[in-house]
mmCIF file of C-alpha atoms and ligand atoms in Angstrom:
data_model
loop_
_atom_site.group_PDB
_atom_site.id
_atom_site.type_symbol
_atom_site.label_atom_id
_atom_site.label_comp_id
_atom_site.label_asym_id
_atom_site.label_seq_id
_atom_site.Cartn_x
_atom_site.Cartn_y
_atom_site.Cartn_z
ATOM 1 C CA MET A 28 -77.433 -77.797 153.685
ATOM 2 C CA LEU A 29 -75.780 -78.609 150.611
ATOM 3 C CA LYS A 30 -74.279 -75.519 148.572
ATOM 4 C CA ILE A 31 -73.083 -75.861 144.736
ATOM 5 C CA TYR A 32 -70.951 -73.182 143.881
ATOM 6 C CA GLY A 33 -70.916 -72.455 140.193
ATOM 7 C CA VAL A 34 -73.259 -70.309 137.698
ATOM 8 C CA ALA A 35 -75.295 -72.709 135.629
ATOM 9 C CA ARG A 36 -74.374 -71.860 132.366
ATOM 10 C CA SER A 37 -71.173 -73.586 133.175
ATOM 11 C CA ARG A 38 -70.573 -77.122 134.042
ATOM 12 C CA ALA A 39 -72.155 -76.731 137.156
ATOM 13 C CA PHE A 40 -75.223 -77.123 135.105
ATOM 14 C CA ARG A 41 -74.718 -80.829 135.207
ATOM 15 C CA VAL A 42 -74.674 -80.680 139.030
ATOM 16 C CA LEU A 43 -77.856 -78.520 139.042
ATOM 17 C CA TRP A 44 -79.657 -80.965 137.015
ATOM 18 C CA MET A 45 -78.407 -83.847 139.130
ATOM 19 C CA ALA A 46 -79.562 -81.883 142.477
ATOM 20 C CA LYS A 47 -83.331 -81.458 140.717
ATOM 21 C CA GLU A 48 -83.239 -85.412 139.736
ATOM 22 C CA LEU A 49 -82.443 -85.765 143.323
ATOM 23 C CA GLY A 50 -85.058 -83.496 144.599
ATOM 24 C CA LEU A 51 -82.419 -82.140 147.235
ATOM 25 C CA ASP A 52 -82.483 -78.511 148.987
ATOM 26 C CA TYR A 53 -79.486 -76.995 148.209
ATOM 27 C CA GLU A 54 -77.798 -73.069 147.883
ATOM 28 C CA HIS A 55 -76.597 -72.280 144.784
ATOM 29 C CA VAL A 56 -73.798 -69.707 145.250
ATOM 30 C CA LYS A 57 -73.466 -68.225 141.552
ATOM 31 C CA VAL A 58 -69.699 -68.117 141.342
ATOM 32 C CA ASP A 59 -69.244 -66.702 137.748
ATOM 33 C CA PHE A 60 -66.017 -67.563 135.940
ATOM 34 C CA ALA A 61 -66.074 -65.443 133.338
ATOM 35 C CA SER A 62 -65.770 -62.397 135.582
ATOM 36 C CA GLY A 63 -62.730 -63.997 137.341
ATOM 37 C CA GLN A 64 -64.402 -64.859 140.560
ATOM 38 C CA THR A 65 -62.970 -68.330 140.252
ATOM 39 C CA ARG A 66 -59.427 -67.036 140.955
ATOM 40 C CA GLU A 67 -60.421 -65.268 144.190
ATOM 41 C CA PRO A 68 -58.462 -66.632 146.949
ATOM 42 C CA GLY A 69 -61.529 -67.442 148.570
ATOM 43 C CA PHE A 70 -62.788 -69.769 145.914
ATOM 44 C CA LEU A 71 -59.030 -70.872 145.524
ATOM 45 C CA ALA A 72 -59.246 -72.204 148.927
ATOM 46 C CA LEU A 73 -62.189 -74.355 148.301
ATOM 47 C CA ASN A 74 -60.925 -75.697 144.785
ATOM 48 C CA PRO A 75 -57.138 -74.744 143.706
ATOM 49 C CA ASN A 76 -57.947 -75.488 140.239
ATOM 50 C CA GLY A 77 -59.603 -72.275 140.335
ATOM 51 C CA GLN A 78 -62.532 -73.845 138.534
ATOM 52 C CA VAL A 79 -66.433 -74.409 138.649
ATOM 53 C CA PRO A 80 -68.563 -76.770 139.764
ATOM 54 C CA VAL A 81 -67.900 -77.267 143.212
ATOM 55 C CA ILE A 82 -69.622 -78.539 146.247
ATOM 56 C CA ASP A 83 -69.809 -78.162 150.142
ATOM 57 C CA ASP A 84 -71.863 -80.729 151.397
ATOM 58 C CA ASP A 85 -72.144 -80.111 155.274
ATOM 59 C CA GLY A 86 -68.454 -79.341 155.410
ATOM 60 C CA PHE A 87 -67.355 -82.191 152.776
ATOM 61 C CA ILE A 88 -65.822 -80.404 149.755
ATOM 62 C CA LEU A 89 -65.409 -82.112 146.376
ATOM 63 C CA TRP A 90 -64.893 -80.352 142.911
ATOM 64 C CA GLU A 91 -64.838 -81.882 139.356
ATOM 65 C CA SER A 92 -68.541 -82.236 138.162
ATOM 66 C CA MET A 93 -68.614 -86.052 137.095
ATOM 67 C CA ALA A 94 -67.217 -87.061 140.842
ATOM 68 C CA ILE A 95 -69.667 -84.605 142.038
ATOM 69 C CA ASN A 96 -72.823 -86.048 140.607
ATOM 70 C CA LEU A 97 -71.129 -89.911 141.244
ATOM 71 C CA TYR A 98 -71.243 -88.958 145.250
ATOM 72 C CA LEU A 99 -74.614 -87.168 144.703
ATOM 73 C CA ALA A 100 -76.496 -89.820 143.107
ATOM 74 C CA LYS A 101 -74.725 -92.600 145.533
ATOM 75 C CA LYS A 102 -75.326 -90.403 148.618
ATOM 76 C CA TYR A 103 -78.964 -89.171 148.094
ATOM 77 C CA SER A 104 -80.229 -91.578 145.520
ATOM 78 C CA ALA A 105 -83.501 -92.905 146.274
ATOM 79 C CA GLY A 106 -85.389 -93.600 142.598
ATOM 80 C CA GLY A 107 -82.425 -95.989 141.231
ATOM 81 C CA LEU A 108 -79.939 -92.843 139.868
ATOM 82 C CA TYR A 109 -77.305 -94.831 141.194
ATOM 83 C CA PRO A 110 -76.939 -98.455 140.429
ATOM 84 C CA SER A 111 -76.882 -100.996 143.164
ATOM 85 C CA ARG A 112 -74.912 -103.743 141.611
ATOM 86 C CA LEU A 113 -71.196 -103.247 141.750
ATOM 87 C CA GLU A 114 -70.785 -104.026 137.974
ATOM 88 C CA ASP A 115 -73.516 -101.571 137.089
ATOM 89 C CA GLU A 116 -71.787 -98.891 139.348
ATOM 90 C CA ALA A 117 -68.718 -99.487 137.595
ATOM 91 C CA ARG A 118 -70.327 -98.794 134.350
ATOM 92 C CA ALA A 119 -71.588 -95.430 135.863
ATOM 93 C CA TRP A 120 -67.840 -94.290 136.053
ATOM 94 C CA GLN A 121 -66.556 -96.004 132.610
ATOM 95 C CA TRP A 122 -69.314 -93.775 131.103
ATOM 96 C CA SER A 123 -68.763 -90.699 133.055
ATOM 97 C CA LEU A 124 -65.167 -90.972 132.672
ATOM 98 C CA TRP A 125 -65.054 -91.516 128.935
ATOM 99 C CA GLY A 126 -67.878 -88.931 128.202
ATOM 100 C CA MET A 127 -65.094 -86.492 129.783
ATOM 101 C CA THR A 128 -62.339 -88.168 127.699
ATOM 102 C CA GLU A 129 -63.953 -89.034 124.347
ATOM 103 C CA VAL A 130 -66.546 -86.399 124.077
ATOM 104 C CA GLU A 131 -65.897 -83.202 125.857
ATOM 105 C CA ARG A 132 -63.296 -81.868 124.251
ATOM 106 C CA PRO A 133 -64.581 -81.981 120.545
ATOM 107 C CA VAL A 134 -67.993 -81.156 121.596
ATOM 108 C CA LEU A 135 -66.658 -78.060 123.373
ATOM 109 C CA THR A 136 -64.228 -77.455 120.160
ATOM 110 C CA ALA A 137 -67.357 -77.455 117.595
ATOM 111 C CA MET A 138 -69.483 -74.850 120.195
ATOM 112 C CA PHE A 139 -66.524 -72.424 120.708
ATOM 113 C CA ASN A 140 -66.036 -72.513 117.027
ATOM 114 C CA ARG A 141 -69.723 -72.223 115.919
ATOM 115 C CA ALA A 142 -71.412 -70.294 119.194
ATOM 116 C CA ILE A 143 -69.454 -68.871 121.543
ATOM 117 C CA LEU A 144 -66.096 -66.832 119.664
ATOM 118 C CA SER A 145 -66.709 -63.690 117.576
ATOM 119 C CA GLU A 146 -67.325 -64.665 114.141
ATOM 120 C CA SER A 147 -63.636 -63.563 113.456
ATOM 121 C CA GLN A 148 -62.235 -65.585 116.154
ATOM 122 C CA ARG A 149 -64.187 -69.062 114.383
ATOM 123 C CA ASP A 150 -62.323 -71.355 112.850
ATOM 124 C CA ALA A 151 -64.806 -73.562 111.011
ATOM 125 C CA THR A 152 -62.063 -76.385 109.747
ATOM 126 C CA ALA A 153 -61.451 -77.060 113.647
ATOM 127 C CA ALA A 154 -65.416 -77.317 114.268
ATOM 128 C CA ALA A 155 -65.250 -79.365 111.302
ATOM 129 C CA ALA A 156 -62.598 -81.813 112.291
ATOM 130 C CA ALA A 157 -63.903 -81.872 115.892
ATOM 131 C CA GLU A 158 -67.401 -82.863 114.495
ATOM 132 C CA LYS A 159 -65.869 -85.572 112.504
ATOM 133 C CA THR A 160 -63.899 -86.874 115.859
ATOM 134 C CA LEU A 161 -67.320 -87.624 117.725
ATOM 135 C CA ALA A 162 -68.743 -90.118 115.247
ATOM 136 C CA GLN A 163 -66.235 -92.771 116.831
ATOM 137 C CA PRO A 164 -67.552 -92.236 120.159
ATOM 138 C CA PHE A 165 -71.342 -91.322 118.644
ATOM 139 C CA GLY A 166 -71.101 -94.629 117.151
ATOM 140 C CA VAL A 167 -70.476 -96.298 120.385
ATOM 141 C CA LEU A 168 -73.426 -94.790 122.106
ATOM 142 C CA GLU A 169 -75.370 -95.336 118.936
ATOM 143 C CA GLY A 170 -74.519 -99.256 119.362
ATOM 144 C CA VAL A 171 -75.567 -99.324 122.911
ATOM 145 C CA LEU A 172 -78.903 -97.220 122.839
ATOM 146 C CA ALA A 173 -79.952 -99.677 120.098
ATOM 147 C CA ARG A 174 -80.022 -102.401 122.319
ATOM 148 C CA THR A 175 -81.105 -100.928 125.716
ATOM 149 C CA SER A 176 -83.069 -97.567 125.863
ATOM 150 C CA HIS A 177 -80.617 -96.533 128.313
ATOM 151 C CA LEU A 178 -76.466 -96.460 128.972
ATOM 152 C CA LEU A 179 -77.172 -98.804 132.180
ATOM 153 C CA GLY A 180 -80.377 -100.983 130.902
ATOM 154 C CA ASP A 181 -83.863 -99.844 130.987
ATOM 155 C CA HIS A 182 -84.061 -96.959 133.160
ATOM 156 C CA PHE A 183 -82.179 -93.124 133.790
ATOM 157 C CA THR A 184 -79.309 -93.502 135.752
ATOM 158 C CA VAL A 185 -76.363 -91.013 136.859
ATOM 159 C CA ALA A 186 -74.574 -92.547 133.808
ATOM 160 C CA ASP A 187 -77.150 -91.303 131.480
ATOM 161 C CA LEU A 188 -77.455 -87.835 133.041
ATOM 162 C CA ASN A 189 -73.974 -87.356 133.006
ATOM 163 C CA VAL A 190 -72.844 -88.337 129.315
ATOM 164 C CA ALA A 191 -76.407 -86.358 128.134
ATOM 165 C CA SER A 192 -74.808 -83.017 130.391
ATOM 166 C CA ILE A 193 -71.809 -83.026 128.418
ATOM 167 C CA LEU A 194 -73.650 -83.805 124.902
ATOM 168 C CA ALA A 195 -75.956 -80.916 125.980
ATOM 169 C CA TRP A 196 -73.187 -78.956 124.301
ATOM 170 C CA ALA A 197 -74.005 -80.423 120.953
ATOM 171 C CA ARG A 198 -76.874 -78.145 119.885
ATOM 172 C CA PRO A 199 -75.099 -74.417 120.219
ATOM 173 C CA ALA A 200 -72.049 -77.082 118.528
ATOM 174 C CA GLN A 201 -74.708 -77.734 115.400
ATOM 175 C CA ILE A 202 -73.629 -81.496 115.753
ATOM 176 C CA ASP A 203 -75.738 -83.381 113.087
ATOM 177 C CA PHE A 204 -76.824 -86.499 114.539
ATOM 178 C CA SER A 205 -79.089 -87.960 111.703
ATOM 179 C CA ALA A 206 -76.688 -90.897 111.309
ATOM 180 C CA PHE A 207 -77.080 -91.563 114.766
ATOM 181 C CA PRO A 208 -81.030 -91.620 115.390
ATOM 182 C CA LYS A 209 -81.000 -94.039 118.448
ATOM 183 C CA LEU A 210 -78.374 -91.009 120.387
ATOM 184 C CA ALA A 211 -80.415 -88.317 118.964
ATOM 185 C CA GLU A 212 -83.717 -89.989 120.537
ATOM 186 C CA TRP A 213 -82.052 -91.096 124.147
ATOM 187 C CA LEU A 214 -80.706 -87.140 124.175
ATOM 188 C CA LYS A 215 -83.995 -85.268 123.535
ATOM 189 C CA ASN A 216 -85.700 -87.562 126.194
ATOM 190 C CA CYS A 217 -83.021 -86.646 128.472
ATOM 191 C CA ALA A 218 -82.737 -83.385 128.066
ATOM 192 C CA GLU A 219 -86.970 -83.296 128.503
ATOM 193 C CA ARG A 220 -86.773 -84.566 131.912
ATOM 194 C CA PRO A 221 -88.475 -82.161 134.256
ATOM 195 C CA ALA A 222 -85.155 -82.096 136.289
ATOM 196 C CA ALA A 223 -83.042 -80.875 133.165
ATOM 197 C CA ARG A 224 -85.832 -78.265 132.281
ATOM 198 C CA ALA A 225 -85.436 -76.796 135.650
ATOM 199 C CA ALA A 226 -82.022 -76.870 135.659
ATOM 200 C CA ARG A 227 -81.758 -75.012 132.040
ATOM 201 C CA GLN A 228 -84.088 -72.235 133.478
ATOM 202 C CA LEU A 229 -81.094 -71.461 135.819
ATOM 203 C CA GLN A 230 -79.625 -70.226 132.950
ATOM 204 C CA ARG A 231 -81.800 -68.318 131.828
ATOM 205 C CA GLU A 232 -81.692 -66.191 135.368
HETATM 206 N N1 GSH B 306 -63.137 -80.696 134.752
HETATM 207 C C1 GSH B 306 -63.556 -80.148 135.300
HETATM 208 C C2 GSH B 306 -63.693 -78.803 134.468
HETATM 209 C C3 GSH B 306 -64.226 -77.261 135.048
HETATM 210 C C4 GSH B 306 -64.078 -76.040 134.121
HETATM 211 O O1 GSH B 306 -63.501 -76.179 133.280
HETATM 212 N N2 GSH B 306 -64.928 -75.213 134.760
HETATM 213 C C5 GSH B 306 -64.873 -74.099 134.089
HETATM 214 C C6 GSH B 306 -66.685 -73.360 134.003
HETATM 215 S S1 GSH B 306 -67.380 -74.682 132.646
HETATM 216 C C7 GSH B 306 -64.315 -72.801 134.815
HETATM 217 O O2 GSH B 306 -64.746 -72.863 135.837
HETATM 218 N N3 GSH B 306 -63.516 -72.214 134.325
HETATM 219 C C8 GSH B 306 -62.716 -71.262 134.631
HETATM 220 C C9 GSH B 306 -61.245 -70.958 134.678
HETATM 221 O O3 GSH B 306 -60.560 -71.868 134.401
HETATM 222 O O4 GSH B 306 -60.671 -69.891 135.221
HETATM 223 C C10 GSH B 306 -65.352 -80.319 135.945
HETATM 224 O O5 GSH B 306 -65.463 -81.472 135.147
HETATM 225 O O6 GSH B 306 -65.794 -79.950 136.512
#
């Protein structure tokens, strides 16, 4: 049985969304990073980085959210979530790595300084600078999504899920999408998928 480690209000959300898209049976082990559980010896034996998400797929241990989702989609994809052409597979890796390197940090910076930190700790200048940084990668997404409905073409794949799951923080980060209408529409469509809704529900439990 697949085990998914990490509370849903962590990056484990991405993996829970993927598991729901794939219709997988899984055990959710709600390891809470905020209470130090990720630094306990038993957990460090699974992921020496002390971070969630981690999966245990019948004894195969894997960490790093994007790698986990690419693995799960490739192993269990029945409905085209994982591309069949080598070039499309490579583009799924491209978008996943790009999301982590070009988008995740500034979105997080904006979210922390506008929503997570206490009022006195927030740095409005840092949040504004982070949002400004996002204009470049958002322009890239807008250009692609002006030509195709999804990142790899005409249907939803792991590439969309991975990038959209990073951008799920854009709402609490209060990012203004008015200059990026295609991106805003794509993100809304991704977020409204039943599997995404079901994963968000887990954040409220
Ligand atoms: N690059 C990793 C980052 C994982 C990560 O930073 N997870 C956070 C929760 S969202 C965590 O477990 N932090 C606990 C800690 O660093 O002590 C991934 O995408 O899986």
